Amino acid sequence: MKHWIVESDVDNNKSYPQIVDAAKVLQQNEVVAFPTETVYGLGANAKSDCAVEKIFEAKGRPSDNPLIVHISNRDQLEGLVAEVPEDAASLIDAFWPGPLTIIFKNKKNVFSEKVTAGLPTVGIRMPDHPVALAIIEASGLPIAAPSANRSGKPSPTTAQHVIDDLEDRIAGVVDGGETGVGVESTVVDCTGPSPIILRPGGVTKEQLEEVVGKVEVDPSLKEGKGAPKSPGMKYTHYAPDAPVYLVDGTRADLQKLVDIKKEEGLRVGVLTTEEFVNDFQADVILSVGRREDLSTVAQNLYDTLRTFNRSNVDIIFSEMFPEEGVGLAIMNRLQKAAGYRVMKG
Ligand code: AMP
Ligand code: MG
């Protein structure tokens, strides 16, 4: 596997041999991981069946889970989708480049069928990361790119996470340092009468509503039940090896649960925040960020879940977070990591 190292703030007016090289590998229909502002993506030519097939193989991803297509220029869009509705155009003006994926109606025979998993729609976004934009631009292709992790595992926020999961399964990784937002893009369906959030992410519901008015959240997200409109949301995701339980209660309640499991002889982990990190007694206590600034929690969430894997815990108890701002995306990922197991205090 190739490992290209670039600075995270490449100048998009300059040419970098590492980026030219990585783009060439993409043109040869191989898969390459690269940083975006959300998490590391695993990119492939979205027009090629054989290239896209390699993403599914490398990740072990179910074939009915469609991929998001990444572009580097707003002007590419009209050639790729059937129509750009008014709300979508407003959201693009406000949030692209950025962590917002918009679902459009398909244009026939543009993308590999494997990208859309046979759906009549396609998800597209323009990432806000100079390395991602430079690679897409240099390839001259729309690039299908899910997160660059093995399916079901926490998403990668560093090149090392990508190597841990996919070494020898992909052609290369462009290492541009740690990603910024830390959780994936918000997915918004703009094919109906009004926009619906299919997956909460880096752009918050509140930010979307400032631009297009009231935005609904797909009801299946709440309970983790029903048939989600975003096929990917039905799979267990983001899960560390040990079972995770969310604790809906006080710190004392959480500590009580830890004590019970310790008495049973288990090695117990606690996922907490900087504010409370000294308040617990357990085998492994990890702070995921600052409760008073949830963007730090989003940024560190996946790395923290991966760190638990290296610390050999048998069970993990986690604090919960308010479902406001980026907290909605954090809680969505934590609930999925926990398989929706919540313990009341
Ligand atoms: P990932 O690529 O792993 O970040 O996941 C992409 C997410 O976007 C998954 O939850 C997909 O189900 C969702 N997605 C991609 N394309 C579509 C589409 N055409 N319609 C609905 N959801 C989509
Ligand atoms: Mg993913």
Tab-separated table of C-alpha atoms and ligand atoms in Angstrom:
chain	number	residue	atom	x	y	z
A	1	MET	CA	0.000	0.000	0.000
A	2	LYS	CA	1.275	3.472	-0.885
A	3	HIS	CA	1.472	6.056	1.879
A	4	TRP	CA	1.653	9.598	0.526
A	5	ILE	CA	2.278	12.320	3.119
A	6	VAL	CA	1.066	15.860	2.398
A	7	GLU	CA	0.549	18.981	4.465
A	8	SER	CA	-3.096	19.403	5.446
A	9	ASP	CA	-3.304	22.907	3.971
A	10	VAL	CA	-2.098	22.268	0.417
A	11	ASP	CA	-2.330	25.310	-1.832
A	12	ASN	CA	-4.894	24.546	-4.532
A	13	ASN	CA	-3.006	26.694	-7.036
A	14	LYS	CA	0.093	24.498	-6.779
A	15	SER	CA	0.769	20.978	-8.009
A	16	TYR	CA	1.977	18.318	-5.562
A	17	PRO	CA	3.563	15.083	-6.838
A	18	GLN	CA	1.863	13.035	-4.099
A	19	ILE	CA	-1.555	14.311	-5.163
A	20	VAL	CA	-0.845	13.831	-8.882
A	21	ASP	CA	0.241	10.269	-8.095
A	22	ALA	CA	-2.830	9.490	-5.972
A	23	ALA	CA	-5.131	10.932	-8.665
A	24	LYS	CA	-3.475	8.714	-11.280
A	25	VAL	CA	-4.149	5.645	-9.154
A	26	LEU	CA	-7.829	6.704	-8.960
A	27	GLN	CA	-7.902	7.079	-12.760
A	28	GLN	CA	-6.610	3.509	-12.973
A	29	ASN	CA	-9.784	2.472	-11.089
A	30	GLU	CA	-7.957	1.621	-7.872
A	31	VAL	CA	-9.136	2.753	-4.407
A	32	VAL	CA	-7.317	5.454	-2.435
A	33	ALA	CA	-8.073	6.813	1.045
A	34	PHE	CA	-7.759	10.555	1.699
A	35	PRO	CA	-8.677	13.060	4.405
A	36	THR	CA	-11.835	15.146	4.251
A	37	GLU	CA	-12.976	17.666	6.864
A	38	THR	CA	-15.267	15.012	8.422
A	39	VAL	CA	-13.433	11.638	8.423
A	40	TYR	CA	-11.036	9.833	6.045
A	41	GLY	CA	-12.818	8.712	2.856
A	42	LEU	CA	-12.107	5.687	0.686
A	43	GLY	CA	-12.314	7.018	-2.859
A	44	ALA	CA	-12.891	5.392	-6.247
A	45	ASN	CA	-14.038	6.437	-9.713
A	46	ALA	CA	-17.840	6.725	-9.312
A	47	LYS	CA	-18.358	5.953	-13.009
A	48	SER	CA	-16.598	2.593	-12.945
A	49	ASP	CA	-18.260	-0.622	-11.727
A	50	CYS	CA	-14.951	-2.319	-11.119
A	51	ALA	CA	-13.510	0.623	-9.162
A	52	VAL	CA	-16.610	0.953	-6.967
A	53	GLU	CA	-16.707	-2.810	-6.413
A	54	LYS	CA	-13.253	-2.517	-4.825
A	55	ILE	CA	-14.620	-0.124	-2.175
A	56	PHE	CA	-17.273	-2.652	-1.122
A	57	GLU	CA	-14.695	-5.446	-1.058
A	58	ALA	CA	-12.107	-3.504	0.943
A	59	LYS	CA	-14.649	-2.330	3.536
A	60	GLY	CA	-16.729	-5.510	3.656
A	61	ARG	CA	-19.691	-3.190	3.061
A	62	PRO	CA	-23.155	-4.594	2.259
A	63	SER	CA	-23.927	-3.878	-1.409
A	64	ASP	CA	-27.336	-2.317	-0.642
A	65	ASN	CA	-25.686	0.571	1.214
A	66	PRO	CA	-25.172	3.362	-1.368
A	67	LEU	CA	-22.081	5.574	-1.532
A	68	ILE	CA	-21.763	9.345	-1.422
A	69	VAL	CA	-20.219	10.938	-4.521
A	70	HIS	CA	-17.678	13.694	-3.911
A	71	ILE	CA	-17.083	16.571	-6.320
A	72	SER	CA	-14.643	19.475	-6.291
A	73	ASN	CA	-16.644	22.046	-8.179
A	74	ARG	CA	-20.277	23.215	-8.021
A	75	ASP	CA	-20.396	23.354	-11.836
A	76	GLN	CA	-20.024	19.559	-12.072
A	77	LEU	CA	-23.428	19.056	-10.460
A	78	GLU	CA	-25.814	19.719	-13.370
A	79	GLY	CA	-24.098	17.007	-15.419
A	80	LEU	CA	-24.534	14.461	-12.627
A	81	VAL	CA	-28.149	14.771	-11.384
A	82	ALA	CA	-31.638	15.021	-12.931
A	83	GLU	CA	-32.466	18.352	-11.284
A	84	VAL	CA	-31.287	20.767	-8.596
A	85	PRO	CA	-34.389	21.773	-6.558
A	86	GLU	CA	-34.586	25.270	-5.080
A	87	ASP	CA	-33.984	24.183	-1.469
A	88	ALA	CA	-30.978	22.156	-2.561
A	89	ALA	CA	-29.544	25.174	-4.392
A	90	SER	CA	-29.936	27.322	-1.249
A	91	LEU	CA	-28.281	24.660	0.920
A	92	ILE	CA	-25.408	24.368	-1.542
A	93	ASP	CA	-24.858	28.122	-1.523
A	94	ALA	CA	-24.809	28.101	2.277
A	95	PHE	CA	-22.835	24.921	3.071
A	96	TRP	CA	-20.677	23.757	0.138
A	97	PRO	CA	-17.873	23.055	0.374
A	98	GLY	CA	-18.741	21.469	3.721
A	99	PRO	CA	-20.098	18.481	5.663
A	100	LEU	CA	-23.484	18.355	3.908
A	101	THR	CA	-24.524	15.549	1.540
A	102	ILE	CA	-27.589	16.247	-0.575
A	103	ILE	CA	-29.752	13.487	-2.070
A	104	PHE	CA	-30.816	14.265	-5.649
A	105	LYS	CA	-32.816	12.405	-8.302
A	106	ASN	CA	-30.538	10.387	-10.523
A	107	LYS	CA	-29.594	11.154	-14.059
A	108	LYS	CA	-29.501	7.879	-16.032
A	109	ASN	CA	-26.211	6.227	-16.967
A	110	VAL	CA	-23.961	8.664	-15.121
A	111	PHE	CA	-22.753	6.630	-12.146
A	112	SER	CA	-22.023	2.977	-11.664
A	113	GLU	CA	-25.213	1.277	-10.408
A	114	LYS	CA	-23.156	0.048	-7.473
A	115	VAL	CA	-22.795	3.647	-6.224
A	116	THR	CA	-26.536	4.143	-5.871
A	117	ALA	CA	-27.326	0.522	-4.890
A	118	GLY	CA	-30.008	0.624	-7.571
A	119	LEU	CA	-31.881	3.581	-5.959
A	120	PRO	CA	-33.393	6.310	-8.193
A	121	THR	CA	-31.422	8.865	-6.139
A	122	VAL	CA	-27.792	9.779	-5.482
A	123	GLY	CA	-26.035	11.540	-2.582
A	124	ILE	CA	-23.490	14.205	-3.514
A	125	ARG	CA	-21.239	16.519	-1.540
A	126	MET	CA	-18.291	18.868	-1.969
A	127	PRO	CA	-15.843	18.336	0.914
A	128	ASP	CA	-14.198	21.307	2.620
A	129	HIS	CA	-10.659	19.970	2.785
A	130	PRO	CA	-7.912	21.231	0.453
A	131	VAL	CA	-6.368	17.756	0.097
A	132	ALA	CA	-9.701	16.120	-0.822
A	133	LEU	CA	-10.537	18.904	-3.265
A	134	ALA	CA	-7.073	18.738	-4.881
A	135	ILE	CA	-7.278	14.952	-5.385
A	136	ILE	CA	-10.796	15.052	-6.842
A	137	GLU	CA	-9.837	17.970	-9.107
A	138	ALA	CA	-6.645	16.268	-10.311
A	139	SER	CA	-8.497	13.012	-11.040
A	140	GLY	CA	-11.092	14.824	-13.172
A	141	LEU	CA	-13.666	12.305	-11.878
A	142	PRO	CA	-16.621	12.253	-9.526
A	143	ILE	CA	-15.287	10.196	-6.612
A	144	ALA	CA	-17.456	7.775	-4.628
A	145	ALA	CA	-16.139	7.797	-1.070
A	146	PRO	CA	-17.570	6.199	2.063
A	147	SER	CA	-15.611	6.331	5.306
A	148	ALA	CA	-12.280	4.474	5.027
A	149	ASN	CA	-12.900	1.918	7.802
A	150	ARG	CA	-13.921	-1.745	7.808
A	151	SER	CA	-17.721	-1.782	7.764
A	152	GLY	CA	-19.196	-1.596	11.277
A	153	LYS	CA	-16.050	-0.195	12.920
A	154	PRO	CA	-15.640	3.400	14.121
A	155	SER	CA	-14.862	5.753	11.216
A	156	PRO	CA	-11.219	6.821	10.726
A	157	THR	CA	-10.083	10.283	11.720
A	158	THR	CA	-6.346	9.690	11.128
A	159	ALA	CA	-4.340	7.920	8.393
A	160	GLN	CA	-3.215	5.437	11.070
A	161	HIS	CA	-6.860	4.404	11.652
A	162	VAL	CA	-7.126	3.733	7.892
A	163	ILE	CA	-3.923	1.670	7.944
A	164	ASP	CA	-5.135	-0.275	11.017
A	165	ASP	CA	-8.318	-1.290	9.169
A	166	LEU	CA	-7.399	-1.476	5.487
A	167	GLU	CA	-3.668	-2.042	5.072
A	168	ASP	CA	-3.130	-4.402	2.119
A	169	ARG	CA	-6.778	-4.068	1.077
A	170	ILE	CA	-6.410	-0.718	-0.754
A	171	ALA	CA	-3.945	0.868	-3.208
A	172	GLY	CA	-2.918	3.732	-0.930
A	173	VAL	CA	-3.637	6.407	1.632
A	174	VAL	CA	-2.954	10.120	1.385
A	175	ASP	CA	-1.962	11.201	4.887
A	176	GLY	CA	-2.975	14.792	5.543
A	177	GLY	CA	-3.123	14.624	9.338
A	178	GLU	CA	-6.119	14.445	11.638
A	179	THR	CA	-9.570	15.363	10.286
A	180	GLY	CA	-11.416	18.358	11.739
A	181	VAL	CA	-15.131	17.740	12.319
A	182	GLY	CA	-14.746	14.114	13.359
A	183	VAL	CA	-18.274	12.899	12.512
A	184	GLU	CA	-19.572	12.309	8.991
A	185	SER	CA	-21.558	14.684	6.814
A	186	THR	CA	-25.217	15.445	7.404
A	187	VAL	CA	-27.320	13.665	4.757
A	188	VAL	CA	-30.360	15.665	3.598
A	189	ASP	CA	-32.939	14.319	1.168
A	190	CYS	CA	-34.020	17.118	-1.166
A	191	THR	CA	-36.084	14.980	-3.561
A	192	GLY	CA	-39.427	15.517	-1.759
A	193	PRO	CA	-41.590	18.564	-0.985
A	194	SER	CA	-39.343	19.615	1.918
A	195	PRO	CA	-35.836	18.618	3.056
A	196	ILE	CA	-35.490	15.675	5.483
A	197	ILE	CA	-32.393	14.798	7.522
A	198	LEU	CA	-31.566	11.133	6.884
A	199	ARG	CA	-28.360	11.231	8.924
A	200	PRO	CA	-27.330	13.970	11.376
A	201	GLY	CA	-23.749	15.152	10.937
A	202	GLY	CA	-21.346	18.059	10.705
A	203	VAL	CA	-23.927	20.648	9.588
A	204	THR	CA	-26.527	20.953	12.337
A	205	LYS	CA	-30.328	20.867	12.010
A	206	GLU	CA	-30.384	24.400	13.428
A	207	GLN	CA	-27.978	25.624	10.707
A	208	LEU	CA	-30.084	24.006	7.960
A	209	GLU	CA	-33.249	25.587	9.349
A	210	GLU	CA	-31.713	29.046	9.174
A	211	VAL	CA	-31.524	28.587	5.398
A	212	VAL	CA	-34.634	26.585	4.407
A	213	GLY	CA	-36.995	26.820	7.405
A	214	LYS	CA	-38.299	23.801	9.340
A	215	VAL	CA	-36.410	20.591	8.595
A	216	GLU	CA	-37.713	17.170	9.675
A	217	VAL	CA	-35.541	14.333	10.941
A	218	ASP	CA	-36.262	10.896	9.460
A	219	PRO	CA	-38.342	9.242	12.262
A	220	SER	CA	-36.482	5.924	11.962
A	221	LEU	CA	-33.370	7.655	13.335
A	222	LYS	CA	-34.946	8.142	16.727
A	223	GLU	CA	-35.715	4.592	17.756
A	224	GLY	CA	-33.363	2.875	15.355
A	225	LYS	CA	-36.461	1.038	14.145
A	226	GLY	CA	-38.524	1.020	10.967
A	227	ALA	CA	-37.146	1.164	7.453
A	228	PRO	CA	-34.708	4.043	7.178
A	229	LYS	CA	-34.710	6.042	3.944
A	230	SER	CA	-30.944	6.042	4.157
A	231	PRO	CA	-30.102	2.356	3.807
A	232	GLY	CA	-26.817	2.715	5.654
A	233	MET	CA	-28.553	3.717	8.866
A	234	LYS	CA	-29.958	0.220	9.396
A	235	TYR	CA	-26.565	-1.361	10.012
A	236	THR	CA	-24.723	-1.548	13.343
A	237	HIS	CA	-21.977	0.981	13.048
A	238	TYR	CA	-19.154	2.677	14.823
A	239	ALA	CA	-18.971	-0.133	17.356
A	240	PRO	CA	-15.910	-0.926	19.443
A	241	ASP	CA	-15.275	-4.607	20.209
A	242	ALA	CA	-16.737	-4.456	23.735
A	243	PRO	CA	-20.472	-3.768	24.196
A	244	VAL	CA	-21.323	-0.120	24.896
A	245	TYR	CA	-24.151	0.978	27.225
A	246	LEU	CA	-25.381	4.573	27.339
A	247	VAL	CA	-26.288	5.731	30.848
A	248	ASP	CA	-29.292	8.007	31.191
A	249	GLY	CA	-28.708	9.197	34.748
A	250	THR	CA	-26.272	10.869	37.091
A	251	ARG	CA	-22.555	10.190	37.457
A	252	ALA	CA	-23.364	8.293	40.645
A	253	ASP	CA	-25.745	6.066	38.653
A	254	LEU	CA	-23.012	5.399	36.119
A	255	GLN	CA	-20.492	4.588	38.850
A	256	LYS	CA	-22.995	2.147	40.426
A	257	LEU	CA	-23.250	0.250	37.122
A	258	VAL	CA	-19.446	0.155	36.885
A	259	ASP	CA	-19.187	-1.236	40.437
A	260	ILE	CA	-21.674	-4.031	39.711
A	261	LYS	CA	-19.740	-5.152	36.637
A	262	LYS	CA	-16.412	-4.913	38.448
A	263	GLU	CA	-17.782	-7.175	41.158
A	264	GLU	CA	-18.633	-9.675	38.434
A	265	GLY	CA	-14.944	-9.637	37.565
A	266	LEU	CA	-15.240	-7.664	34.326
A	267	ARG	CA	-12.761	-5.084	33.072
A	268	VAL	CA	-14.878	-1.942	32.790
A	269	GLY	CA	-14.414	1.164	30.636
A	270	VAL	CA	-16.029	4.582	31.087
A	271	LEU	CA	-16.484	7.101	28.294
A	272	THR	CA	-16.720	10.510	29.927
A	273	THR	CA	-15.737	14.144	29.419
A	274	GLU	CA	-12.937	16.369	30.687
A	275	GLU	CA	-15.305	17.933	33.188
A	276	PHE	CA	-15.967	14.572	34.908
A	277	VAL	CA	-12.899	12.486	34.151
A	278	ASN	CA	-11.735	12.504	37.777
A	279	ASP	CA	-15.139	11.544	39.162
A	280	PHE	CA	-15.081	7.852	38.212
A	281	GLN	CA	-13.322	4.731	39.359
A	282	ALA	CA	-13.015	2.090	36.643
A	283	ASP	CA	-10.333	0.104	34.801
A	284	VAL	CA	-10.163	2.445	31.814
A	285	ILE	CA	-11.545	5.995	31.913
A	286	LEU	CA	-11.371	7.985	28.681
A	287	SER	CA	-12.337	11.612	28.154
A	288	VAL	CA	-13.877	12.199	24.726
A	289	GLY	CA	-13.727	16.010	24.883
A	290	ARG	CA	-15.299	18.939	26.629
A	291	ARG	CA	-19.003	18.808	27.423
A	292	GLU	CA	-19.149	22.589	27.216
A	293	ASP	CA	-17.851	22.445	23.599
A	294	LEU	CA	-19.479	19.484	21.866
A	295	SER	CA	-17.415	19.991	18.707
A	296	THR	CA	-14.438	18.598	20.692
A	297	VAL	CA	-16.522	15.502	21.512
A	298	ALA	CA	-17.385	15.021	17.816
A	299	GLN	CA	-13.727	15.392	16.904
A	300	ASN	CA	-12.479	12.752	19.359
A	301	LEU	CA	-15.410	10.317	19.385
A	302	TYR	CA	-14.130	7.685	16.942
A	303	ASP	CA	-10.555	7.804	18.199
A	304	THR	CA	-11.871	7.254	21.734
A	305	LEU	CA	-13.979	4.264	20.635
A	306	ARG	CA	-10.904	2.830	18.887
A	307	THR	CA	-8.756	3.399	21.987
A	308	PHE	CA	-11.134	1.219	24.018
A	309	ASN	CA	-10.333	-1.602	21.566
A	310	ARG	CA	-6.663	-1.355	22.446
A	311	SER	CA	-7.372	-1.356	26.173
A	312	ASN	CA	-9.106	-4.733	26.297
A	313	VAL	CA	-12.189	-3.748	28.262
A	314	ASP	CA	-15.132	-6.179	28.517
A	315	ILE	CA	-17.847	-3.542	28.751
A	316	ILE	CA	-18.101	0.246	28.276
A	317	PHE	CA	-20.474	2.659	30.005
A	318	SER	CA	-20.894	6.044	28.335
A	319	GLU	CA	-22.290	9.390	29.323
A	320	MET	CA	-25.025	10.821	27.083
A	321	PHE	CA	-25.109	14.247	25.424
A	322	PRO	CA	-27.806	16.844	24.706
A	323	GLU	CA	-29.238	16.336	21.197
A	324	GLU	CA	-28.630	19.913	20.163
A	325	GLY	CA	-26.268	21.240	17.523
A	326	VAL	CA	-23.644	18.651	16.722
A	327	GLY	CA	-24.903	16.731	19.803
A	328	LEU	CA	-27.590	15.200	17.553
A	329	ALA	CA	-24.893	13.567	15.394
A	330	ILE	CA	-22.849	12.539	18.458
A	331	MET	CA	-25.836	10.832	20.087
A	332	ASN	CA	-26.798	9.160	16.785
A	333	ARG	CA	-23.318	7.609	16.504
A	334	LEU	CA	-23.188	6.667	20.186
A	335	GLN	CA	-26.639	5.047	20.012
A	336	LYS	CA	-25.529	3.010	17.028
A	337	ALA	CA	-22.248	2.104	18.710
A	338	ALA	CA	-24.348	0.962	21.679
A	339	GLY	CA	-26.892	-0.900	19.554
A	340	TYR	CA	-29.465	1.461	21.179
A	341	ARG	CA	-28.840	-0.021	24.654
A	342	VAL	CA	-29.653	2.650	27.248
A	343	MET	CA	-29.519	2.044	31.028
A	344	LYS	CA	-31.748	4.265	33.135
A	345	GLY	CA	-30.183	5.556	36.333
B	1	AMP	P1	-20.842	6.506	4.524
B	1	AMP	O1	-20.471	6.554	3.089
B	1	AMP	O2	-20.357	5.276	5.226
B	1	AMP	O3	-20.551	7.782	5.236
B	1	AMP	O4	-22.424	6.376	4.509
B	1	AMP	C1	-23.176	7.090	3.563
B	1	AMP	C2	-24.571	7.315	4.080
B	1	AMP	O5	-25.323	8.015	3.102
B	1	AMP	C3	-25.273	5.993	4.333
B	1	AMP	O6	-26.061	6.110	5.493
B	1	AMP	C4	-26.113	5.853	3.089
B	1	AMP	O7	-27.213	5.020	3.285
B	1	AMP	C5	-26.487	7.299	2.781
B	1	AMP	N1	-26.808	7.459	1.365
B	1	AMP	C6	-25.969	7.476	0.321
B	1	AMP	N2	-26.648	7.598	-0.851
B	1	AMP	C7	-27.956	7.648	-0.530
B	1	AMP	C8	-29.174	7.747	-1.282
B	1	AMP	N3	-29.175	7.815	-2.596
B	1	AMP	N4	-30.342	7.782	-0.599
B	1	AMP	C9	-30.360	7.724	0.740
B	1	AMP	N5	-29.250	7.618	1.506
B	1	AMP	C10	-28.067	7.580	0.883
B	2	MG	MG	-19.212	4.959	7.108
